[in-house]
PDB file of C-alpha atoms in Angstrom:
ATOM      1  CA  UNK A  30      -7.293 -11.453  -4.775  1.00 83.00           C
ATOM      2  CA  UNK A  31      -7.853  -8.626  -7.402  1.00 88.00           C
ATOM      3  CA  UNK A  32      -6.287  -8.791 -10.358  1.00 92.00           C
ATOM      4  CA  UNK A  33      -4.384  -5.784 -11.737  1.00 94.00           C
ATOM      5  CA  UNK A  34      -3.609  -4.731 -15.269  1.00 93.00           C
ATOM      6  CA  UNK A  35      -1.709  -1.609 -15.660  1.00 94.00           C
ATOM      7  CA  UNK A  36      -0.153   0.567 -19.355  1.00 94.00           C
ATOM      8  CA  UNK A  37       0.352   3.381 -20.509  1.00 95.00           C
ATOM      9  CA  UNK A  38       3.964   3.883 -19.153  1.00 93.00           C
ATOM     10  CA  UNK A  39       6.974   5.611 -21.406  1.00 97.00           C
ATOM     11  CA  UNK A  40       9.866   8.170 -21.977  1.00 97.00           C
ATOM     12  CA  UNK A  41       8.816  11.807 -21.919  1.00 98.00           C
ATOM     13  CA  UNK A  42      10.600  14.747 -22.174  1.00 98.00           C
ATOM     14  CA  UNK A  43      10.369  17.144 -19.005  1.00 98.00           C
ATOM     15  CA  UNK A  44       7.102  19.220 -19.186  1.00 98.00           C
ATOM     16  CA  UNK A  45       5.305  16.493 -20.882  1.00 98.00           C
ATOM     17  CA  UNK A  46       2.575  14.287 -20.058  1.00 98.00           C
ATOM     18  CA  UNK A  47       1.764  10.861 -19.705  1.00 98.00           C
ATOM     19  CA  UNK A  48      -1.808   9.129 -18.818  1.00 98.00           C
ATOM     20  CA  UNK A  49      -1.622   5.065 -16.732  1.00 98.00           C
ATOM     21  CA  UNK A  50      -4.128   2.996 -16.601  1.00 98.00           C
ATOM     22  CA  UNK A  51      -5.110   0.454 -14.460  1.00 97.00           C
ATOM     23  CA  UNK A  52      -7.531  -2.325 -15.092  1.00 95.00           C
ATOM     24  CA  UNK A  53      -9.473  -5.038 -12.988  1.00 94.00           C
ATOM     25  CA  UNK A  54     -11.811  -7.362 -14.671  1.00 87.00           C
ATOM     26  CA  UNK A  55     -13.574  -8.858 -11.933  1.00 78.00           C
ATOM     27  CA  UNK A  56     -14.694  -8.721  -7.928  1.00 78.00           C
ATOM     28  CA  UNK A  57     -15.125  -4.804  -8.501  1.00 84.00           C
ATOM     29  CA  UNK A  58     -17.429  -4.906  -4.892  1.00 87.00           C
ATOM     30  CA  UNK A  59     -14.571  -5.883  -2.983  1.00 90.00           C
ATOM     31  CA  UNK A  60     -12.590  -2.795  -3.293  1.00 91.00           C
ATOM     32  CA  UNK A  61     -12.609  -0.405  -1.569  1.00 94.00           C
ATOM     33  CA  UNK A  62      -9.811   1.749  -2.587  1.00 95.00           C
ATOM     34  CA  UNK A  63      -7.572   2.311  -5.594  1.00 96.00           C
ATOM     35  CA  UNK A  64      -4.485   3.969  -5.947  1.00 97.00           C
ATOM     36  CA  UNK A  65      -0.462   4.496  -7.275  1.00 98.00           C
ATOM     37  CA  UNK A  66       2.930   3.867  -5.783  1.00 98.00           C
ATOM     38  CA  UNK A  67       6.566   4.248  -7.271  1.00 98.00           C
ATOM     39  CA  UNK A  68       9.523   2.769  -6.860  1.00 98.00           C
ATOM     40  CA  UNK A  69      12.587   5.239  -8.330  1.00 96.00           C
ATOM     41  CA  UNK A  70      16.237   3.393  -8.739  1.00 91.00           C
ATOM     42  CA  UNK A  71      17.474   2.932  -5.225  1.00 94.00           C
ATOM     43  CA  UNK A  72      14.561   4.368  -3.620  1.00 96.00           C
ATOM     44  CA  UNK A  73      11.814   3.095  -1.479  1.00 97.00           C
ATOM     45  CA  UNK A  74       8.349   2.580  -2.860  1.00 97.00           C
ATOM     46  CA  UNK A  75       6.586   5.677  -1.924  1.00 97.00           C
ATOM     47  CA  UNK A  76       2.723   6.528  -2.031  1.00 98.00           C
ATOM     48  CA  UNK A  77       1.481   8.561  -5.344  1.00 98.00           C
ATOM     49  CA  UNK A  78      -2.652   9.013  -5.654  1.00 98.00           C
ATOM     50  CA  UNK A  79      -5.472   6.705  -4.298  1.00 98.00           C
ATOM     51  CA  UNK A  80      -9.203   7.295  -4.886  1.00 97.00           C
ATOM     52  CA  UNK A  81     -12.204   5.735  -3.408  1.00 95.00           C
ATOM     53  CA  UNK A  82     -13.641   3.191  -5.289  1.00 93.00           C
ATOM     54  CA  UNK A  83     -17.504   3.893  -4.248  1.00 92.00           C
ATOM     55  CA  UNK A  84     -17.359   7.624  -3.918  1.00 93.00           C
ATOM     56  CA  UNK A  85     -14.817   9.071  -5.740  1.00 94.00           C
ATOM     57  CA  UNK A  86     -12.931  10.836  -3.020  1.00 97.00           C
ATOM     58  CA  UNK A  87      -8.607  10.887  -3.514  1.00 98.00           C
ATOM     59  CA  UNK A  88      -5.609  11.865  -2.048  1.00 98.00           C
ATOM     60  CA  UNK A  89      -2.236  12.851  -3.223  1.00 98.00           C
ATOM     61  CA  UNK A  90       1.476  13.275  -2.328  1.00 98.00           C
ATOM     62  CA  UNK A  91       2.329  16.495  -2.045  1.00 98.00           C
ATOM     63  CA  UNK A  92       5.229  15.939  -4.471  1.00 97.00           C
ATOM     64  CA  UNK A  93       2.514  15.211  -7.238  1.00 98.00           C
ATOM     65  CA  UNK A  94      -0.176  17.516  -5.955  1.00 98.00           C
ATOM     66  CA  UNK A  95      -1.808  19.923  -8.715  1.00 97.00           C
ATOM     67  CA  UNK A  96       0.161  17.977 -11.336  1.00 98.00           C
ATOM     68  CA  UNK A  97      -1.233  14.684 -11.149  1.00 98.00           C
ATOM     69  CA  UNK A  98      -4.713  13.909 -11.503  1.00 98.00           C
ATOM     70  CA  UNK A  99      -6.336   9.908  -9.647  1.00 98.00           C
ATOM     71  CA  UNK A 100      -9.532   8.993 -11.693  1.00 98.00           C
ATOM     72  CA  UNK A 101     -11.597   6.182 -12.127  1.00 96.00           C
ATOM     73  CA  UNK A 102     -14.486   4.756 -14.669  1.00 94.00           C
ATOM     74  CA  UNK A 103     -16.534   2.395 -12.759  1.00 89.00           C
ATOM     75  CA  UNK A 104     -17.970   0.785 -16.160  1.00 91.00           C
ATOM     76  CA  UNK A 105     -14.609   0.140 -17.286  1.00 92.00           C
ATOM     77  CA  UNK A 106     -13.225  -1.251 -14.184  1.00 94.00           C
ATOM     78  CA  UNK A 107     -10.744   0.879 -14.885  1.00 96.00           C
ATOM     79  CA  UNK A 108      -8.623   4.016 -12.878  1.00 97.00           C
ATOM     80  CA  UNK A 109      -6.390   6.081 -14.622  1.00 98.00           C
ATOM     81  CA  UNK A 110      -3.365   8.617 -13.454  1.00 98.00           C
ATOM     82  CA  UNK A 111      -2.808  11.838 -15.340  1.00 98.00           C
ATOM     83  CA  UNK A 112       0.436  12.996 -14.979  1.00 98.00           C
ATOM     84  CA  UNK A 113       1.044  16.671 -16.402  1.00 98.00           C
ATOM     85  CA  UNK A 114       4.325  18.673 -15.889  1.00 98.00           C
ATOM     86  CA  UNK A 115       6.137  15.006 -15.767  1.00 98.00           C
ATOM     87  CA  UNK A 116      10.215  16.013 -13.970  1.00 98.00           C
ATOM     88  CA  UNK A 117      13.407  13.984 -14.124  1.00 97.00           C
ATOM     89  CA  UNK A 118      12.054  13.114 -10.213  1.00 97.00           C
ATOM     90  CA  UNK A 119       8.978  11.348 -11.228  1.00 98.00           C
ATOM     91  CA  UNK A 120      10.822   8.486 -13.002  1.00 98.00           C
ATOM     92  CA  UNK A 121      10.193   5.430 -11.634  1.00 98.00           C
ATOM     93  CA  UNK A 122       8.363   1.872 -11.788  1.00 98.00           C
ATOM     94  CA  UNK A 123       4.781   3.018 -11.016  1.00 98.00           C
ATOM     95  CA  UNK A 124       2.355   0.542  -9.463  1.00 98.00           C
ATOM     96  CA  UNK A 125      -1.143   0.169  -9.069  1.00 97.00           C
ATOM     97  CA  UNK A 126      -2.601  -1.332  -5.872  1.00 97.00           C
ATOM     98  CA  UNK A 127      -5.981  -2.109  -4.729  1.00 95.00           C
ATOM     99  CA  UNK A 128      -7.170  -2.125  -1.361  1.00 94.00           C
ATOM    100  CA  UNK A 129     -10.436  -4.282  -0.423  1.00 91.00           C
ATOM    101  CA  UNK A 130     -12.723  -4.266   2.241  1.00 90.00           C
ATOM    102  CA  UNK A 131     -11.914  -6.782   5.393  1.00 85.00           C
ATOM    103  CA  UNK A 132      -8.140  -5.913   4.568  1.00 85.00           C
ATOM    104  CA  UNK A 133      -5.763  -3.419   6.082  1.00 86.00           C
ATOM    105  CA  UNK A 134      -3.945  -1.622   3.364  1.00 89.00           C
ATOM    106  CA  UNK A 135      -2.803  -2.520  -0.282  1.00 92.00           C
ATOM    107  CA  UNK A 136      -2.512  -6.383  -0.464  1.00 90.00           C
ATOM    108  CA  UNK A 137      -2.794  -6.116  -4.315  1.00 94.00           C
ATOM    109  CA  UNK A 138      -0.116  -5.077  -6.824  1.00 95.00           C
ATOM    110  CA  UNK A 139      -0.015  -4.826 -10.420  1.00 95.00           C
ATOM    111  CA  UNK A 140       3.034  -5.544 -12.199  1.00 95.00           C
ATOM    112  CA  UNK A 141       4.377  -2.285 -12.531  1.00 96.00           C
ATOM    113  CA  UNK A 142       4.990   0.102 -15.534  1.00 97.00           C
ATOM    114  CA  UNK A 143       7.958   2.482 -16.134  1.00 97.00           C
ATOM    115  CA  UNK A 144       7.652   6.065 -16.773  1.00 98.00           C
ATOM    116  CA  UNK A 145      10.963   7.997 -17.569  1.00 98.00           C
ATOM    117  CA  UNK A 146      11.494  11.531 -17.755  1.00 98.00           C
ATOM    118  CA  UNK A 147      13.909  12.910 -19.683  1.00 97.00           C
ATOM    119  CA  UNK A 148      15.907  16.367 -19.045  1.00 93.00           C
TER     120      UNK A 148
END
């Protein structure tokens, strides 16, 4: 299991930005990718950002796309999500989740941190 340690939620105004971070001290090798989901009152949890753990590559939800930017630092252990032009939309609980190799899909969760977006 990969353990996942996530900050760097809060309340913005609309327009704003915000930057999460995620880290995991640890089995590093194992991963293969990392990534974002939310979870908005009364919602499903719905996909945000991944990036590849090795090379770099990402993806986005188009609700997010050219607003919100996946990163990572290898030497930190660390990915971070960039959120720019935050709306009233993109509160939620927002999770990070690893997915390692021999696995099928995100088996790893962090404990969530809340970013609210005022109007």
């Amino acid at each position: 299991q990969v353990r996942l340690v996530e900050s760097g939620g809060g309340l913005v105004q609309a327009g704003g930005s915000l930057r999460l971070s995620c880290a995991t001290p640890g089995r590093t090798f194992i991963i293969r990718r990392m990534g974002w989901f939310r979870q908005a009152p009364g919602k499903e949890r719905e996909f945000v950002a991944a990036i590849n753990w090795s090379i770099g590559s990402t993806s986005y939800a188009d609700s997010v796309k050219g607003r919100f930017t996946i990163s990572k630092d290898n030497a930190l252990n660390t990915i971070f999500l960039q959120m720019n032009s935050l709306k009233p939309e993109d509160t939620a609980v927002y999770y990070c989740v690893a997915d390692k190799f021999g696995t099928t899909g995100y088996d790893d969760w962090g404990q969530g941190t809340q970013v609210t977006v005022s109007s």
